[in-house]
Each structure stands twice: as C-alpha cells, then as structure tokens.
Coordinates of N, CA and C in Angstrom, one line a residue:
M651 N -20.2 24.2 68.1 CA -19.5 24.7 67.6 C -18.1 24.3 66.9
D652 N -17.2 24.7 67.9 CA -15.4 23.9 68.1 C -15.9 22.3 67.3
F653 N -16.5 22.0 67.8 CA -17.0 20.4 67.0 C -17.1 20.3 66.0
I654 N -18.4 21.0 65.5 CA -18.6 21.0 63.7 C -17.2 21.7 63.1
Q655 N -16.8 22.8 63.7 CA -15.7 23.8 62.9 C -14.8 22.2 62.2
N656 N -14.2 21.2 63.7 CA -13.3 20.4 63.2 C -13.4 18.9 63.0
H657 N -15.3 19.3 62.7 CA -15.0 17.9 62.3 C -15.4 17.9 60.6
R658 N -15.2 18.8 60.6 CA -16.3 19.2 59.3 C -14.9 18.9 57.5
Q659 N -16.3 18.0 56.4 CA -15.2 17.3 55.8 C -14.0 18.0 54.8
V660 N -13.1 18.0 54.4 CA -12.7 19.0 53.5 C -12.9 17.9 52.4
L661 N -13.3 18.9 51.0 CA -12.8 17.4 50.1 C -11.1 18.1 49.3
P662 N -10.6 17.2 48.7 CA -9.6 17.3 47.5 C -9.5 18.4 47.0
E663 N -8.3 18.8 47.0 CA -9.1 19.8 45.4 C -9.3 19.7 43.7
P664 N -10.8 20.2 43.4 CA -10.6 19.4 42.3 C -9.6 20.3 41.3
P665 N -9.8 18.1 40.8 CA -9.0 18.0 39.0 C -9.3 19.2 38.0
I666 N -9.0 19.9 38.2 CA -8.3 21.2 36.3 C -9.4 20.1 35.2
V667 N -10.7 21.2 34.8 CA -10.1 20.3 32.9 C -10.7 21.2 32.3
T668 N -9.4 20.8 31.9 CA -9.3 22.2 30.6 C -10.5 21.4 29.2
T669 N -10.4 23.0 28.7 CA -10.8 22.8 27.1 C -9.5 21.7 25.9
S670 N -10.5 21.6 25.1 CA -9.4 20.1 24.7 C -10.0 19.5 23.2
D671 N -9.3 19.3 22.4 CA -10.3 18.7 21.1 C -11.2 17.4 21.8
L672 N -10.0 16.9 22.2 CA -10.8 15.6 22.4 C -11.8 15.3 23.4
V673 N -11.6 14.4 25.4 CA -12.2 14.8 26.3 C -13.5 13.5 26.3
V674 N -12.2 13.0 26.8 CA -12.3 10.6 27.3 C -13.0 11.2 28.3
I675 N -14.4 10.7 28.9 CA -14.7 10.2 30.4 C -13.9 8.9 30.6
Q676 N -13.3 8.3 31.8 CA -13.1 7.3 31.8 C -13.7 7.5 33.3
G677 N -14.9 5.5 32.8 CA -15.6 5.6 33.9 C -15.5 5.0 34.6
S678 N -14.8 4.1 34.5 CA -14.4 3.0 35.3 C -13.1 3.4 36.8
P679 N -13.6 3.4 37.9 CA -12.5 3.5 38.8 C -11.5 2.7 38.2
R680 N -10.5 1.8 38.1 CA -9.1 1.2 37.8 C -8.6 1.7 36.9
G681 N -7.9 2.3 37.6 CA -6.5 3.2 36.6 C -5.7 2.4 36.0
D682 N -5.9 0.9 36.0 CA -4.5 0.3 35.2 C -6.4 -0.3 35.0
G683 N -7.2 -0.8 34.4 CA -7.9 -1.6 33.5 C -7.6 -2.0 32.4
N684 N -8.7 -2.4 31.5 CA -8.9 -2.4 30.1 C -9.5 -1.3 29.4
C685 N -10.8 0.4 30.2 CA -11.0 1.2 30.1 C -10.0 1.8 29.3
S686 N -9.0 2.2 30.1 CA -7.4 2.8 30.6 C -6.6 2.3 29.3
I687 N -6.6 1.8 28.7 CA -6.2 1.1 28.1 C -7.2 2.0 26.7
L688 N -8.2 1.4 26.3 CA -9.0 2.5 25.5 C -8.3 3.7 25.8
A689 N -8.7 4.3 26.5 CA -8.8 6.0 26.7 C -7.3 6.1 26.5
R690 N -6.1 5.9 26.6 CA -5.4 6.3 26.2 C -4.7 6.0 24.6
W691 N -5.4 4.2 24.8 CA -5.6 4.9 22.7 C -5.8 6.3 22.5
A692 N -7.4 6.3 22.4 CA -7.9 7.4 22.1 C -7.3 8.5 22.8
V693 N -7.2 8.8 23.1 CA -6.1 10.2 23.7 C -4.2 10.3 22.1
D694 N -3.8 8.4 22.0 CA -2.6 8.9 21.7 C -3.2 9.2 19.9
T695 N -3.9 8.9 19.7 CA -3.5 8.7 18.7 C -3.9 11.0 18.0
V696 N -5.1 11.1 19.0 CA -5.7 12.6 19.3 C -4.3 12.8 18.8
H697 N -3.6 12.8 20.0 CA -2.0 13.3 19.5 C -0.8 13.4 18.6
E698 N -0.9 12.1 18.3 CA -0.7 12.1 16.6 C -0.9 13.5 15.8
L699 N -2.0 13.0 16.2 CA -2.9 13.9 14.8 C -3.0 16.0 15.0
G700 N -1.7 15.8 16.5 CA -1.2 17.1 16.6 C -2.9 17.8 17.5
R701 N -3.9 16.7 17.8 CA -4.5 17.6 18.3 C -4.6 17.4 19.9
T702 N -5.2 18.1 20.3 CA -5.5 18.5 22.3 C -5.8 17.5 23.3
A703 N -6.4 16.7 23.9 CA -7.1 15.9 24.3 C -6.1 15.8 26.1
Q704 N -7.9 15.7 26.9 CA -7.9 15.0 27.9 C -8.5 14.3 28.6
V705 N -8.0 13.8 29.7 CA -9.3 12.5 30.2 C -9.4 13.0 31.0
I706 N -10.7 12.4 31.6 CA -11.7 13.0 32.9 C -12.5 12.4 34.0
Y707 N -11.6 11.9 35.0 CA -12.3 10.9 36.3 C -13.2 10.6 36.9
P708 N -13.9 10.5 36.6 CA -15.4 10.7 37.0 C -15.3 10.6 39.0
H709 N -14.6 9.0 38.8 CA -14.2 8.5 40.3 C -13.7 9.9 41.3
D710 N -12.5 10.9 40.4 CA -12.3 11.2 42.1 C -12.7 12.9 42.0
M711 N -13.3 12.6 41.1 CA -14.1 14.4 41.5 C -15.7 14.9 42.4
D712 N -16.2 16.1 42.6 CA -16.7 16.1 43.3 C -18.2 16.2 42.9
I713 N -19.4 14.8 43.0 CA -20.3 15.3 41.6 C -21.3 14.5 42.0
R714 N -22.7 15.3 43.5 CA -23.9 15.1 43.4 C -24.4 14.6 42.2
C715 N -25.6 14.0 43.1 CA -26.1 13.2 42.3 C -27.6 14.1 42.1
C716 N -28.2 13.4 40.8 CA -29.7 14.9 39.9 C -30.3 14.2 41.2
I717 N -30.7 14.8 41.4 CA -32.3 15.2 42.3 C -33.7 15.3 41.4
G718 N -33.3 15.0 39.7 CA -34.6 15.6 39.3 C -35.5 16.5 39.2
C719 N -34.9 17.3 39.9 CA -35.8 18.6 40.4 C -36.2 19.9 39.2
Y720 N -35.3 19.3 38.4 CA -35.7 19.8 36.9 C -35.3 21.8 36.4
Q721 N -34.2 21.7 37.8 CA -33.8 23.3 37.6 C -33.8 23.5 36.5
C722 N -33.3 22.1 35.5 CA -32.0 22.8 34.3 C -32.3 23.7 33.8
Y723 N -34.0 22.8 33.3 CA -35.0 23.3 32.7 C -35.8 24.8 32.1
N724 N -35.7 24.8 33.8 CA -37.0 25.7 33.8 C -35.3 27.3 34.5
S725 N -34.0 27.3 34.6 CA -34.0 28.4 35.3 C -32.6 27.8 34.0
G726 N -32.7 26.9 33.7 CA -30.6 26.4 32.7 C -29.9 26.6 33.4
S727 N -29.1 25.7 34.6 CA -28.2 25.2 35.3 C -29.0 25.0 36.1
C728 N -28.2 23.2 36.7 CA -27.7 23.0 37.3 C -27.7 23.5 38.9
V729 N -29.1 23.7 40.4 CA -28.8 24.1 41.2 C -27.8 23.4 42.1
F730 N -27.2 22.4 41.6 CA -25.6 22.0 42.3 C -24.7 22.6 42.3
D731 N -23.5 23.3 42.5 CA -22.8 24.2 42.2 C -20.7 23.2 42.1
D732 N -20.6 22.0 41.5 CA -19.9 21.2 41.9 C -18.7 20.5 40.8
D733 N -18.0 19.9 40.8 CA -17.2 19.5 39.7 C -17.5 19.0 38.1
M734 N -19.1 18.8 38.3 CA -19.6 18.3 37.0 C -19.9 20.1 36.0
G735 N -19.7 20.8 37.1 CA -19.9 22.5 35.8 C -18.7 22.2 35.2
S736 N -18.4 21.9 35.4 CA -16.3 21.4 35.1 C -16.4 20.9 33.6
I737 N -16.8 19.5 34.0 CA -17.3 18.8 32.6 C -17.9 18.9 31.5
I738 N -19.0 19.7 32.4 CA -19.9 19.9 31.0 C -19.5 20.6 30.5
G739 N -18.8 21.7 30.9 CA -17.5 23.4 30.1 C -17.0 22.3 29.1
A740 N -16.1 21.3 29.3 CA -14.9 20.5 28.7 C -15.9 19.9 27.9
I741 N -17.2 20.1 27.8 CA -17.7 18.3 25.9 C -18.1 20.0 26.1
K742 N -18.4 20.7 25.8 CA -19.0 22.0 25.1 C -17.8 23.0 24.0
V743 N -17.1 22.6 25.3 CA -16.2 22.9 23.4 C -15.3 22.0 23.2
A744 N -15.4 20.4 23.1 CA -14.7 19.7 23.1 C -15.1 18.9 21.4
S745 N -15.2 18.8 20.5 CA -15.4 18.1 18.9 C -15.4 16.4 19.1
L746 N -14.9 16.0 20.1 CA -15.2 14.6 20.3 C -14.9 14.4 21.9
L747 N -16.0 13.7 22.4 CA -16.5 13.2 23.0 C -16.3 11.2 22.8
V748 N -15.8 10.7 23.5 CA -14.9 9.4 24.0 C -15.5 9.3 25.2
V749 N -16.5 7.9 25.8 CA -16.7 7.1 27.4 C -16.3 5.9 27.2
C750 N -15.4 6.1 28.0 CA -14.7 4.5 28.2 C -16.1 3.7 29.4
S751 N -16.0 3.1 29.3 CA -16.5 1.9 30.8 C -16.6 1.1 30.4
P752 N -17.0 0.2 32.3 CA -17.2 -1.3 31.7 C -18.5 -1.5 31.8
V753 N -18.7 -2.6 32.2 CA -19.8 -2.8 32.2 C -20.6 -4.0 33.3
Y754 N -21.1 -3.2 34.6 CA -21.1 -3.5 36.2 C -22.7 -4.2 36.4
T755 N -22.6 -4.5 36.4 CA -24.1 -6.0 36.7 C -25.5 -5.4 35.6
N756 N -24.7 -4.8 34.5 CA -25.3 -4.9 33.6 C -26.2 -3.6 33.2
T757 N -25.1 -2.5 33.8 CA -24.8 -0.9 33.0 C -23.6 -0.6 34.0
V758 N -23.2 0.9 33.8 CA -22.3 1.5 33.8 C -21.6 1.3 35.6
P759 N -20.3 2.1 35.6 CA -20.3 2.1 37.1 C -20.9 3.7 37.6
G760 N -20.6 3.9 39.3 CA -21.8 4.7 40.0 C -20.8 6.5 38.9
G761 N -19.6 6.4 39.4 CA -18.8 7.5 38.7 C -19.6 8.1 37.7
L762 N -20.2 7.5 36.7 CA -20.2 7.7 35.4 C -21.9 7.3 35.3
K763 N -22.6 7.0 36.5 CA -24.0 6.8 35.5 C -24.4 8.8 36.3
L764 N -23.6 8.9 37.7 CA -23.3 10.0 38.2 C -23.1 11.5 37.1
V765 N -22.4 11.6 36.0 CA -21.9 12.2 35.0 C -22.7 12.5 34.2
I766 N -23.7 10.7 33.4 CA -24.5 10.9 33.1 C -26.0 12.1 33.3
D767 N -26.4 11.1 34.4 CA -28.2 12.1 35.2 C -27.3 13.4 35.6
R768 N -26.4 13.9 35.6 CA -26.1 15.0 35.6 C -26.3 15.2 34.0
C769 N -26.3 14.9 33.5 CA -25.6 16.0 32.8 C -26.6 15.8 30.8
Q770 N -28.6 15.7 31.8 CA -29.4 16.0 32.5 C -29.3 17.9 32.1
A771 N -28.6 18.4 33.1 CA -28.4 19.8 32.2 C -28.2 20.7 31.1
Y772 N -26.5 19.7 31.0 CA -26.4 20.4 29.7 C -27.5 19.6 27.7
H773 N -28.3 19.0 28.8 CA -29.4 18.1 27.3 C -30.6 19.8 27.3
A774 N -30.8 19.6 28.5 CA -31.7 21.4 28.4 C -30.7 22.6 27.9
E775 N -29.8 22.9 27.7 CA -29.9 23.5 27.8 C -28.9 23.6 26.1
R776 N -28.7 22.6 25.2 CA -28.6 22.2 24.2 C -30.4 22.2 23.3
Y777 N -31.1 21.4 24.0 CA -32.6 20.8 23.3 C -34.1 21.8 23.8
Y778 N -33.2 22.9 24.6 CA -34.0 24.0 25.1 C -33.5 24.8 25.3
P779 N -32.8 25.5 24.0 CA -31.3 26.3 24.1 C -32.0 28.4 23.9
V780 N -31.9 28.9 24.8 CA -31.9 30.4 24.7 C -31.1 30.2 23.4
G781 N -29.9 30.1 22.3 CA -30.1 30.4 21.7 C -29.5 28.9 20.8
G782 N -29.1 28.9 19.7 CA -28.5 27.5 19.2 C -27.7 26.7 19.7
Q783 N -27.0 25.5 19.4 CA -26.2 24.9 19.4 C -26.2 23.5 18.2
E784 N -25.0 23.5 18.4 CA -24.4 23.1 17.1 C -23.8 21.5 17.8
K785 N -24.8 21.0 17.2 CA -24.5 18.8 17.5 C -23.3 18.7 17.8
K786 N -22.2 17.6 19.0 CA -21.2 17.3 19.2 C -21.5 16.1 18.6
D787 N -20.2 15.2 17.9 CA -19.8 14.0 17.2 C -20.1 12.8 19.5
C788 N -20.0 11.9 19.5 CA -19.7 11.1 20.5 C -19.5 9.0 20.4
C789 N -18.4 9.5 21.3 CA -18.0 7.5 20.9 C -18.2 6.9 22.2
F790 N -19.5 5.8 22.5 CA -18.6 5.4 23.7 C -18.5 3.9 23.4
L791 N -17.0 3.7 24.1 CA -16.9 2.2 24.7 C -16.6 1.4 25.1
L792 N -17.8 0.3 25.1 CA -18.0 -1.1 26.3 C -16.4 -1.3 26.2
R793 N -17.2 -2.4 27.7 CA -16.3 -3.6 27.7 C -15.9 -4.4 28.6
E794 N -16.9 -5.6 28.0 CA -17.2 -6.5 29.3 C -16.6 -8.1 28.8
G795 N -16.3 -8.9 30.0 CA -15.4 -9.6 30.3 C -15.4 -10.7 29.3
K796 N -14.8 -11.5 28.9 CA -14.7 -12.2 28.0 C -15.6 -13.2 28.3
G797 N -16.3 -13.3 26.3 CA -17.6 -14.6 26.6 C -18.6 -13.9 26.4
R798 N -18.6 -13.0 27.5 CA -19.9 -11.4 27.5 C -20.5 -11.5 26.3
R799 N -21.9 -10.6 25.9 CA -22.5 -10.3 24.8 C -23.0 -9.5 26.7
T800 N -22.8 -7.7 25.6 CA -23.3 -6.9 25.6 C -24.5 -6.6 27.0
S801 N -24.8 -6.2 27.5 CA -26.5 -6.1 28.7 C -26.8 -5.3 27.8
P802 N -28.5 -5.5 28.1 CA -29.4 -5.3 26.4 C -29.8 -3.8 27.1
A803 N -29.5 -3.4 28.3 CA -29.4 -2.6 29.4 C -28.5 -1.1 29.0
S804 N -27.0 -1.1 28.3 CA -25.5 -0.7 28.5 C -26.8 0.0 27.2
P805 N -27.0 0.1 25.5 CA -26.9 0.6 25.0 C -28.6 1.5 25.0
A806 N -29.1 1.7 25.3 CA -30.4 1.9 25.3 C -29.7 3.5 26.3
L807 N -29.1 3.0 27.4 CA -28.8 4.1 28.7 C -27.8 5.1 28.1
F808 N -26.8 5.0 26.1 CA -26.3 5.7 26.5 C -26.7 6.2 25.3
R809 N -27.8 5.4 24.4 CA -28.8 6.5 23.3 C -29.5 8.0 24.3
R810 N -29.8 7.5 25.0 CA -30.6 8.7 25.7 C -29.0 10.0 26.4
F811 N -28.7 9.2 26.9 CA -26.9 10.1 26.9 C -27.2 11.3 25.7

C-alpha cells in the first residue's frame, strides 16, 4: 500500500480557462512556431478592438481520449472529469473560436485531435439539447510547410468539428 501511495502520479495544476470574447486553441505543441504567430495575431487584433481573448494549449492540459461510449448523448455530459470541461465551457461563452494547427502526417497534432474528439460532448449538447443554443462562428488556421498543399484529410476533419 505504501508503494502505491509513494508512486502515485501527481499531475500539475490545470491551466485556468476563463471566459473571453475570443478563444484560440493553439493546436501546435511548439510554442514558438508558425501557429503561435497566427494565435498572437488573432489575440492582438481582438485586444486592439477592446475585447478579451485567451489562448488554450491542449498539449499542456490533462485531456483524456474519447472512448466512444456516447454517454454524452445519453446523459448530456462526458464521463471523464478532466480539463476538457473547462475548454468546452470557454467555447460555449466565446463569440469566436479560432483553432490554429500545423498539419502533421495529413492531420492535426495529437493534443488537438483529443480536443476535437472530446468536443463530441459539446456537439451532443448543441444538437440534441434540452434547451436551444445559438450557433457560434469558428475559424480554422492551418499551416503546412513551404510548397505543400493542404492535406485532403484536414478540411474534412474540421468540417466535422
């Protein structure tokens, strides 16, 4: 018993997700790449307009993968209690959602894919609601290497999001 208690994994404190006019999901695990430039541009523009903005970094958060149990459709909420609840909370109140992502192996990085999959609970809430909800605008910013065309899988993935 002491062995288990002494070797328990301790997760860092989750980042605080607040309510904002703009929510940017920074899909790249690289904090200094092209996606961070796009995210900063969006945040600076919103701040110039006197609005609030926040950037969410999924790779720094505790987000479990979707297990496809569809309890979100049956009960109205996900079975997991992790940082995804605060991300969905921020998306709900934002006027605009911007998702910045590089394209890795014809799709998005793993951390962003977790967020997209777990937004199934938000989809269930919006399209099978107890009460109606207003639709939000969303903007996806994709960045691939020089001379490459957008992967055919990327637009299809984002249409479903």
